PDB file of C-alpha atoms and ligand atoms in Angstrom:
ATOM      1  CA  MET A1474     121.644 104.044 104.216  1.00 47.00           C
ATOM      2  CA  ASN A1475     120.525 107.887 105.577  1.00 45.00           C
ATOM      3  CA  GLN A1476     119.466 108.526 109.372  1.00 46.00           C
ATOM      4  CA  PRO A1477     116.304 110.309 108.661  1.00 45.00           C
ATOM      5  CA  SER A1478     115.767 112.574 110.488  1.00 48.00           C
ATOM      6  CA  THR A1479     112.772 115.407 110.173  1.00 60.00           C
ATOM      7  CA  ILE A1480     109.494 114.829 109.640  1.00 67.00           C
ATOM      8  CA  ARG A1481     108.598 113.353 105.912  1.00 82.00           C
ATOM      9  CA  SER A1482     104.742 114.234 105.275  1.00 91.00           C
ATOM     10  CA  SER A1483     104.413 111.713 102.163  1.00 96.00           C
ATOM     11  CA  PHE A1484     104.377 108.133 100.814  1.00 98.00           C
ATOM     12  CA  ALA A1485     104.193 106.653  97.176  1.00 98.00           C
ATOM     13  CA  VAL A1486     102.651 102.772  96.802  1.00 98.00           C
ATOM     14  CA  LEU A1487     104.301 100.056  94.985  1.00 98.00           C
ATOM     15  CA  ALA A1488     102.031  97.016  95.008  1.00 98.00           C
ATOM     16  CA  SER A1489     101.882  94.853  92.171  1.00 98.00           C
ATOM     17  CA  GLY A1490      98.069  92.850  92.988  1.00 98.00           C
ATOM     18  CA  ARG A1491      95.187  92.870  95.398  1.00 98.00           C
ATOM     19  CA  GLY A1492      96.509  95.928  97.936  1.00 98.00           C
ATOM     20  CA  SER A1493      94.711  95.718 100.488  1.00 98.00           C
ATOM     21  CA  ASN A1494      98.662  96.489 102.500  1.00 98.00           C
ATOM     22  CA  PHE A1495      97.617  99.855 100.531  1.00 98.00           C
ATOM     23  CA  GLN A1496      93.428  99.325 101.637  1.00 98.00           C
ATOM     24  CA  ALA A1497      95.156  99.990 104.634  1.00 98.00           C
ATOM     25  CA  LEU A1498      97.016 102.813 104.419  1.00 98.00           C
ATOM     26  CA  LEU A1499      94.521 104.209 102.718  1.00 98.00           C
ATOM     27  CA  ASP A1500      91.687 103.704 105.855  1.00 98.00           C
ATOM     28  CA  ARG A1501      94.408 105.011 107.665  1.00 97.00           C
ATOM     29  CA  MET A1502      94.873 108.009 106.282  1.00 96.00           C
ATOM     30  CA  ALA A1503      90.891 108.924 105.849  1.00 96.00           C
ATOM     31  CA  ASP A1504      89.762 108.328 109.176  1.00 96.00           C
ATOM     32  CA  THR A1505      93.124 111.365 109.724  1.00 92.00           C
ATOM     33  CA  SER A1506      94.949 108.926 112.621  1.00 94.00           C
ATOM     34  CA  LEU A1507      97.791 108.748 109.264  1.00 96.00           C
ATOM     35  CA  PRO A1508      98.791 112.604 108.673  1.00 94.00           C
ATOM     36  CA  VAL A1509     100.320 112.426 105.929  1.00 95.00           C
ATOM     37  CA  ARG A1510      99.627 112.287 101.834  1.00 96.00           C
ATOM     38  CA  CYS A1511      99.963 109.162  99.762  1.00 97.00           C
ATOM     39  CA  THR A1512     101.149 110.965  96.360  1.00 97.00           C
ATOM     40  CA  ARG A1513     100.688 107.976  93.853  1.00 98.00           C
ATOM     41  CA  LEU A1514     100.840 104.781  93.412  1.00 98.00           C
ATOM     42  CA  ILE A1515     102.891 102.795  91.261  1.00 98.00           C
ATOM     43  CA  THR A1516     102.362  99.265  89.931  1.00 98.00           C
ATOM     44  CA  ASP A1517     104.135  96.858  87.801  1.00 98.00           C
ATOM     45  CA  ASN A1518     100.653  94.703  87.288  1.00 97.00           C
ATOM     46  CA  PRO A1519      98.362  96.671  84.263  1.00 97.00           C
ATOM     47  CA  GLY A1520      95.632  94.102  86.279  1.00 97.00           C
ATOM     48  CA  ALA A1521      96.129  94.554  89.928  1.00 98.00           C
ATOM     49  CA  TYR A1522      93.642  94.975  91.664  1.00 98.00           C
ATOM     50  CA  ALA A1523      95.283  98.196  94.372  1.00 98.00           C
ATOM     51  CA  ILE A1524      94.711 100.191  90.944  1.00 98.00           C
ATOM     52  CA  LYS A1525      90.466 100.255  91.698  1.00 98.00           C
ATOM     53  CA  ARG A1526      91.591 101.303  95.251  1.00 98.00           C
ATOM     54  CA  ALA A1527      93.485 104.137  94.667  1.00 98.00           C
ATOM     55  CA  GLU A1528      91.245 105.503  91.471  1.00 98.00           C
ATOM     56  CA  PHE A1529      88.326 105.749  94.485  1.00 98.00           C
ATOM     57  CA  ALA A1530      90.489 107.454  96.764  1.00 98.00           C
ATOM     58  CA  ALA A1531      92.014 109.565  94.042  1.00 98.00           C
ATOM     59  CA  VAL A1532      95.520 108.744  93.817  1.00 98.00           C
ATOM     60  CA  PRO A1533      97.347 108.813  90.577  1.00 98.00           C
ATOM     61  CA  VAL A1534      98.733 105.409  89.023  1.00 98.00           C
ATOM     62  CA  SER A1535     101.352 105.026  87.631  1.00 98.00           C
ATOM     63  CA  ILE A1536     101.510 102.136  85.306  1.00 98.00           C
ATOM     64  CA  VAL A1537     105.040 100.861  84.858  1.00 98.00           C
ATOM     65  CA  PRO A1538     104.139  97.277  83.133  1.00 97.00           C
ATOM     66  CA  TYR A1539     106.568  94.690  83.581  1.00 95.00           C
ATOM     67  CA  GLY A1540     105.878  92.686  80.811  1.00 93.00           C
ATOM     68  CA  GLU A1541     106.335  95.571  78.154  1.00 96.00           C
ATOM     69  CA  PHE A1542     109.389  96.146  78.924  1.00 96.00           C
ATOM     70  CA  PRO A1543     112.257  93.618  76.828  1.00 97.00           C
ATOM     71  CA  SER A1544     115.137  93.255  79.607  1.00 96.00           C
ATOM     72  CA  ARG A1545     114.802  94.376  83.543  1.00 95.00           C
ATOM     73  CA  ALA A1546     117.278  97.370  83.571  1.00 95.00           C
ATOM     74  CA  GLU A1547     115.076  99.903  81.050  1.00 97.00           C
ATOM     75  CA  TYR A1548     112.726  98.129  83.290  1.00 97.00           C
ATOM     76  CA  GLU A1549     113.716  99.718  86.109  1.00 97.00           C
ATOM     77  CA  GLN A1550     115.605 103.185  85.286  1.00 97.00           C
ATOM     78  CA  VAL A1551     111.972 103.984  83.638  1.00 98.00           C
ATOM     79  CA  LEU A1552     110.250 103.109  87.446  1.00 98.00           C
ATOM     80  CA  ALA A1553     113.267 104.848  88.732  1.00 98.00           C
ATOM     81  CA  THR A1554     112.616 107.955  86.911  1.00 98.00           C
ATOM     82  CA  VAL A1555     108.671 107.196  88.004  1.00 98.00           C
ATOM     83  CA  MET A1556     109.616 106.943  91.916  1.00 98.00           C
ATOM     84  CA  ALA A1557     111.380 109.966  90.755  1.00 98.00           C
ATOM     85  CA  GLN A1558     108.958 112.156  89.728  1.00 97.00           C
ATOM     86  CA  THR A1559     106.693 111.208  92.455  1.00 97.00           C
ATOM     87  CA  GLY A1560     107.737 114.197  95.553  1.00 96.00           C
ATOM     88  CA  ALA A1561     107.727 111.312  97.947  1.00 97.00           C
ATOM     89  CA  ASP A1562     109.645 111.218 101.094  1.00 97.00           C
ATOM     90  CA  LEU A1563     108.914 107.454 101.927  1.00 98.00           C
ATOM     91  CA  PHE A1564     108.596 105.216  98.417  1.00 98.00           C
ATOM     92  CA  VAL A1565     106.207 101.132 100.018  1.00 98.00           C
ATOM     93  CA  LEU A1566     105.949  98.510  98.852  1.00 98.00           C
ATOM     94  CA  ALA A1567     103.352  96.826  99.722  1.00 98.00           C
ATOM     95  CA  GLY A1568     102.814  93.417  97.942  1.00 97.00           C
ATOM     96  CA  TYR A1569     105.130  94.749  94.954  1.00 97.00           C
ATOM     97  CA  MET A1570     105.814  90.700  94.079  1.00 95.00           C
ATOM     98  CA  ARG A1571     109.453  92.375  92.183  1.00 94.00           C
ATOM     99  CA  ILE A1572     112.853  92.575  93.528  1.00 92.00           C
ATOM    100  CA  LEU A1573     113.661  96.010  93.473  1.00 95.00           C
ATOM    101  CA  GLY A1574     117.480  96.176  91.593  1.00 95.00           C
ATOM    102  CA  ALA A1575     120.286  97.090  93.962  1.00 96.00           C
ATOM    103  CA  GLY A1576     120.358 101.311  91.254  1.00 96.00           C
ATOM    104  CA  ILE A1577     117.052 101.604  92.794  1.00 97.00           C
ATOM    105  CA  VAL A1578     118.375 100.644  96.317  1.00 98.00           C
ATOM    106  CA  ARG A1579     120.452 102.556  96.257  1.00 97.00           C
ATOM    107  CA  GLN A1580     119.055 105.894  94.167  1.00 97.00           C
ATOM    108  CA  PHE A1581     116.337 106.150  97.629  1.00 97.00           C
ATOM    109  CA  PRO A1582     118.323 105.035 100.581  1.00 95.00           C
ATOM    110  CA  GLY A1583     116.646 104.601 103.878  1.00 96.00           C
ATOM    111  CA  ARG A1584     113.091 105.053 101.937  1.00 97.00           C
ATOM    112  CA  ILE A1585     111.883 102.374 101.315  1.00 98.00           C
ATOM    113  CA  ILE A1586     109.636 100.363 103.058  1.00 98.00           C
ATOM    114  CA  ASN A1587     108.355  97.317 103.212  1.00 98.00           C
ATOM    115  CA  ILE A1588     106.134  95.089 104.946  1.00 98.00           C
ATOM    116  CA  HIS A1589     106.490  90.711 104.663  1.00 98.00           C
ATOM    117  CA  PRO A1590     103.951  88.429 105.742  1.00 98.00           C
ATOM    118  CA  ALA A1591     106.870  86.508 108.166  1.00 98.00           C
ATOM    119  CA  LEU A1592     109.037  87.029 111.186  1.00 98.00           C
ATOM    120  CA  LEU A1593     112.121  87.411 109.089  1.00 98.00           C
ATOM    121  CA  PRO A1594     115.046  86.867 109.617  1.00 98.00           C
ATOM    122  CA  SER A1595     112.765  83.574 109.145  1.00 98.00           C
ATOM    123  CA  PHE A1596     111.463  82.682 105.837  1.00 98.00           C
ATOM    124  CA  PRO A1597     112.081  85.353 103.610  1.00 98.00           C
ATOM    125  CA  GLY A1598     110.884  85.172 100.433  1.00 97.00           C
ATOM    126  CA  LEU A1599     108.349  83.533  98.506  1.00 97.00           C
ATOM    127  CA  HIS A1600     105.575  81.776  99.537  1.00 98.00           C
ATOM    128  CA  ALA A1601     106.645  83.212 103.710  1.00 98.00           C
ATOM    129  CA  GLN A1602     103.270  81.898 105.325  1.00 98.00           C
ATOM    130  CA  ARG A1603     103.720  77.682 103.085  1.00 98.00           C
ATOM    131  CA  GLN A1604     107.409  78.096 104.266  1.00 98.00           C
ATOM    132  CA  ALA A1605     106.466  78.337 107.982  1.00 98.00           C
ATOM    133  CA  LEU A1606     103.551  75.779 108.251  1.00 98.00           C
ATOM    134  CA  ALA A1607     105.712  73.379 106.467  1.00 98.00           C
ATOM    135  CA  HIS A1608     108.883  74.488 109.614  1.00 98.00           C
ATOM    136  CA  GLY A1609     106.261  73.605 111.757  1.00 98.00           C
ATOM    137  CA  VAL A1610     106.562  77.034 113.454  1.00 98.00           C
ATOM    138  CA  LYS A1611     104.193  77.942 116.815  1.00 98.00           C
ATOM    139  CA  VAL A1612     104.454  81.379 116.384  1.00 98.00           C
ATOM    140  CA  ALA A1613     104.911  83.641 112.613  1.00 98.00           C
ATOM    141  CA  GLY A1614     103.989  86.989 112.018  1.00 98.00           C
ATOM    142  CA  CYS A1615     104.823  89.836 109.405  1.00 99.00           C
ATOM    143  CA  THR A1616     107.815  92.489 109.311  1.00 99.00           C
ATOM    144  CA  VAL A1617     108.326  96.260 108.270  1.00 98.00           C
ATOM    145  CA  HIS A1618     111.602  96.328 107.367  1.00 98.00           C
ATOM    146  CA  PHE A1619     113.952  98.918 105.471  1.00 98.00           C
ATOM    147  CA  VAL A1620     114.853  97.517 101.697  1.00 98.00           C
ATOM    148  CA  THR A1621     118.241  97.129 101.153  1.00 97.00           C
ATOM    149  CA  GLU A1622     120.034  95.223  98.264  1.00 96.00           C
ATOM    150  CA  GLU A1623     119.867  91.966 100.279  1.00 96.00           C
ATOM    151  CA  MET A1624     115.949  90.924  99.639  1.00 96.00           C
ATOM    152  CA  ASP A1625     114.180  91.298 102.862  1.00 97.00           C
ATOM    153  CA  ALA A1626     117.622  91.639 105.373  1.00 97.00           C
ATOM    154  CA  GLY A1627     116.761  95.304 105.410  1.00 98.00           C
ATOM    155  CA  PRO A1628     117.051  96.815 109.172  1.00 98.00           C
ATOM    156  CA  ILE A1629     113.269  95.861 110.905  1.00 98.00           C
ATOM    157  CA  ILE A1630     111.184  98.397 112.096  1.00 98.00           C
ATOM    158  CA  LEU A1631     108.049  96.477 113.183  1.00 98.00           C
ATOM    159  CA  GLN A1632     107.203  92.995 113.143  1.00 98.00           C
ATOM    160  CA  ARG A1633     103.393  91.976 114.560  1.00 98.00           C
ATOM    161  CA  CYS A1634     103.397  87.873 115.443  1.00 98.00           C
ATOM    162  CA  VAL A1635     100.376  84.900 115.921  1.00 98.00           C
ATOM    163  CA  PRO A1636      99.755  81.980 117.083  1.00 98.00           C
ATOM    164  CA  VAL A1637     100.488  79.579 114.450  1.00 98.00           C
ATOM    165  CA  LEU A1638      97.284  77.222 115.462  1.00 98.00           C
ATOM    166  CA  ASP A1639      97.225  73.184 114.311  1.00 96.00           C
ATOM    167  CA  GLY A1640      93.954  73.322 112.201  1.00 97.00           C
ATOM    168  CA  ASP A1641      96.206  75.694 109.865  1.00 98.00           C
ATOM    169  CA  ASP A1642      96.813  75.621 107.050  1.00 98.00           C
ATOM    170  CA  GLU A1643      97.745  77.860 104.618  1.00 98.00           C
ATOM    171  CA  GLU A1644      95.204  80.503 104.180  1.00 98.00           C
ATOM    172  CA  THR A1645      93.644  80.692 107.442  1.00 98.00           C
ATOM    173  CA  LEU A1646      97.482  81.093 108.914  1.00 98.00           C
ATOM    174  CA  THR A1647      97.333  83.685 105.850  1.00 98.00           C
ATOM    175  CA  GLU A1648      94.330  85.595 106.662  1.00 98.00           C
ATOM    176  CA  ARG A1649      95.331  85.282 109.963  1.00 98.00           C
ATOM    177  CA  ILE A1650      98.916  87.492 109.489  1.00 98.00           C
ATOM    178  CA  LEU A1651      97.090  89.388 106.401  1.00 98.00           C
ATOM    179  CA  VAL A1652      95.792  90.830 109.896  1.00 98.00           C
ATOM    180  CA  GLU A1653      98.083  92.322 112.005  1.00 98.00           C
ATOM    181  CA  GLU A1654      99.931  94.116 108.196  1.00 98.00           C
ATOM    182  CA  HIS A1655      97.154  96.483 108.180  1.00 98.00           C
ATOM    183  CA  ILE A1656      98.353  97.347 111.518  1.00 98.00           C
ATOM    184  CA  CYS A1657     102.094  97.435 112.364  1.00 98.00           C
ATOM    185  CA  LEU A1658     102.333  99.411 108.202  1.00 98.00           C
ATOM    186  CA  PRO A1659      99.624 101.865 108.682  1.00 98.00           C
ATOM    187  CA  GLU A1660     102.057 102.386 112.180  1.00 98.00           C
ATOM    188  CA  ALA A1661     105.901 102.229 110.114  1.00 98.00           C
ATOM    189  CA  VAL A1662     104.570 104.951 107.913  1.00 98.00           C
ATOM    190  CA  ARG A1663     103.511 106.969 110.024  1.00 97.00           C
ATOM    191  CA  LEU A1664     106.674 106.733 112.925  1.00 97.00           C
ATOM    192  CA  PHE A1665     108.983 107.524 109.380  1.00 97.00           C
ATOM    193  CA  CYS A1666     107.857 109.636 108.495  1.00 95.00           C
ATOM    194  CA  GLU A1667     106.808 111.650 111.781  1.00 94.00           C
ATOM    195  CA  GLY A1668     110.945 111.950 112.100  1.00 95.00           C
ATOM    196  CA  ARG A1669     110.523 108.696 114.850  1.00 96.00           C
ATOM    197  CA  LEU A1670     113.251 106.066 113.647  1.00 96.00           C
ATOM    198  CA  ARG A1671     116.807 106.472 113.606  1.00 95.00           C
ATOM    199  CA  LEU A1672     119.239 103.624 112.507  1.00 94.00           C
ATOM    200  CA  GLU A1673     121.853 102.384 114.445  1.00 93.00           C
ATOM    201  CA  GLY A1674     124.188 100.341 113.269  1.00 90.00           C
ATOM    202  CA  ARG A1675     121.440  97.673 111.612  1.00 93.00           C
ATOM    203  CA  LYS A1676     119.022  98.563 114.681  1.00 97.00           C
ATOM    204  CA  VAL A1677     115.795 101.058 114.616  1.00 98.00           C
ATOM    205  CA  ILE A1678     115.699 102.927 117.402  1.00 98.00           C
ATOM    206  CA  GLN A1679     112.176 104.818 117.743  1.00 97.00           C
ATOM    207  CA  THR A1680     112.618 107.750 118.764  1.00 94.00           C
TER     208      THR A1680
HETATM  209  C1  GRF B2851     100.874  91.002 101.918  1.00 79.76           C
HETATM  210  O1  GRF B2851     101.066  88.796 102.727  1.00 79.76           O
HETATM  211  C2  GRF B2851     102.542  90.746 102.102  1.00 79.76           C
HETATM  212  O2  GRF B2851     102.630  90.563 103.156  1.00 79.76           O
HETATM  213  C3  GRF B2851     102.862  90.376 101.173  1.00 79.76           C
HETATM  214  O3  GRF B2851     103.098  90.367 100.158  1.00 79.76           O
HETATM  215  C4  GRF B2851     101.532  91.015 100.221  1.00 79.76           C
HETATM  216  C5  GRF B2851     100.135  91.413  98.824  1.00 79.76           C
HETATM  217  O4  GRF B2851      99.436  91.736  99.804  1.00 79.76           O
HETATM  218  N1  GRF B2851     104.381  91.295 100.787  1.00 79.76           N
HETATM  219  P1  GRF B2851      97.707  92.854  99.399  1.00 79.76           P
HETATM  220  O5  GRF B2851      98.288  92.603  97.955  1.00 79.76           O
HETATM  221  O6  GRF B2851      98.866  93.816 100.289  1.00 79.76           O
HETATM  222  O7  GRF B2851      96.652  92.523 100.154  1.00 79.76           O
END
């Protein structure tokens, strides 16, 4: 993985659905606390609400409709080309609901980050909040991490935690975590773009 060392100024977002994390990034850009450019939204889902958010913010959109490709390999080939064409320094997976193939991860080493709604390494994969509730944890949260070939296992950039309350169900816990996601993700993008993240083994050091 490359050591980010220089100041980088642009990112592209990959999102599959609602796009509230994408919106959090757009909001921080609008209030100037995140002084970087979003060069493109890339989505695999033509019905994603994130597309509307992009249009409203005048961010160009690329739809790479997963369902219309004969194979995953062909989908990923086009996705990789679209990603490269954005010219972005950083790719932010913000509710991107597919696993990125190893080829793409290797093509952009140290330049892809993901937000996950659990305190990794606990509860990777789908339905993280449901997993946390089922396990009976008292503290939950979110993690922004570098993407590596192993799902939800890359070096951790930032985490924020929330209490799990006795009366919580999946919806209430998800809502509480989401508030923290919207803080955590823009902060991680800012640190990356300011060149303030250094990797030591699998540890991310803030400089
Ligand atoms: C978030 O909970 C994120 O952590 C997970 O997918 C959800 C996406 O939500 N990866 P949104 O589309 O950003 O609203």
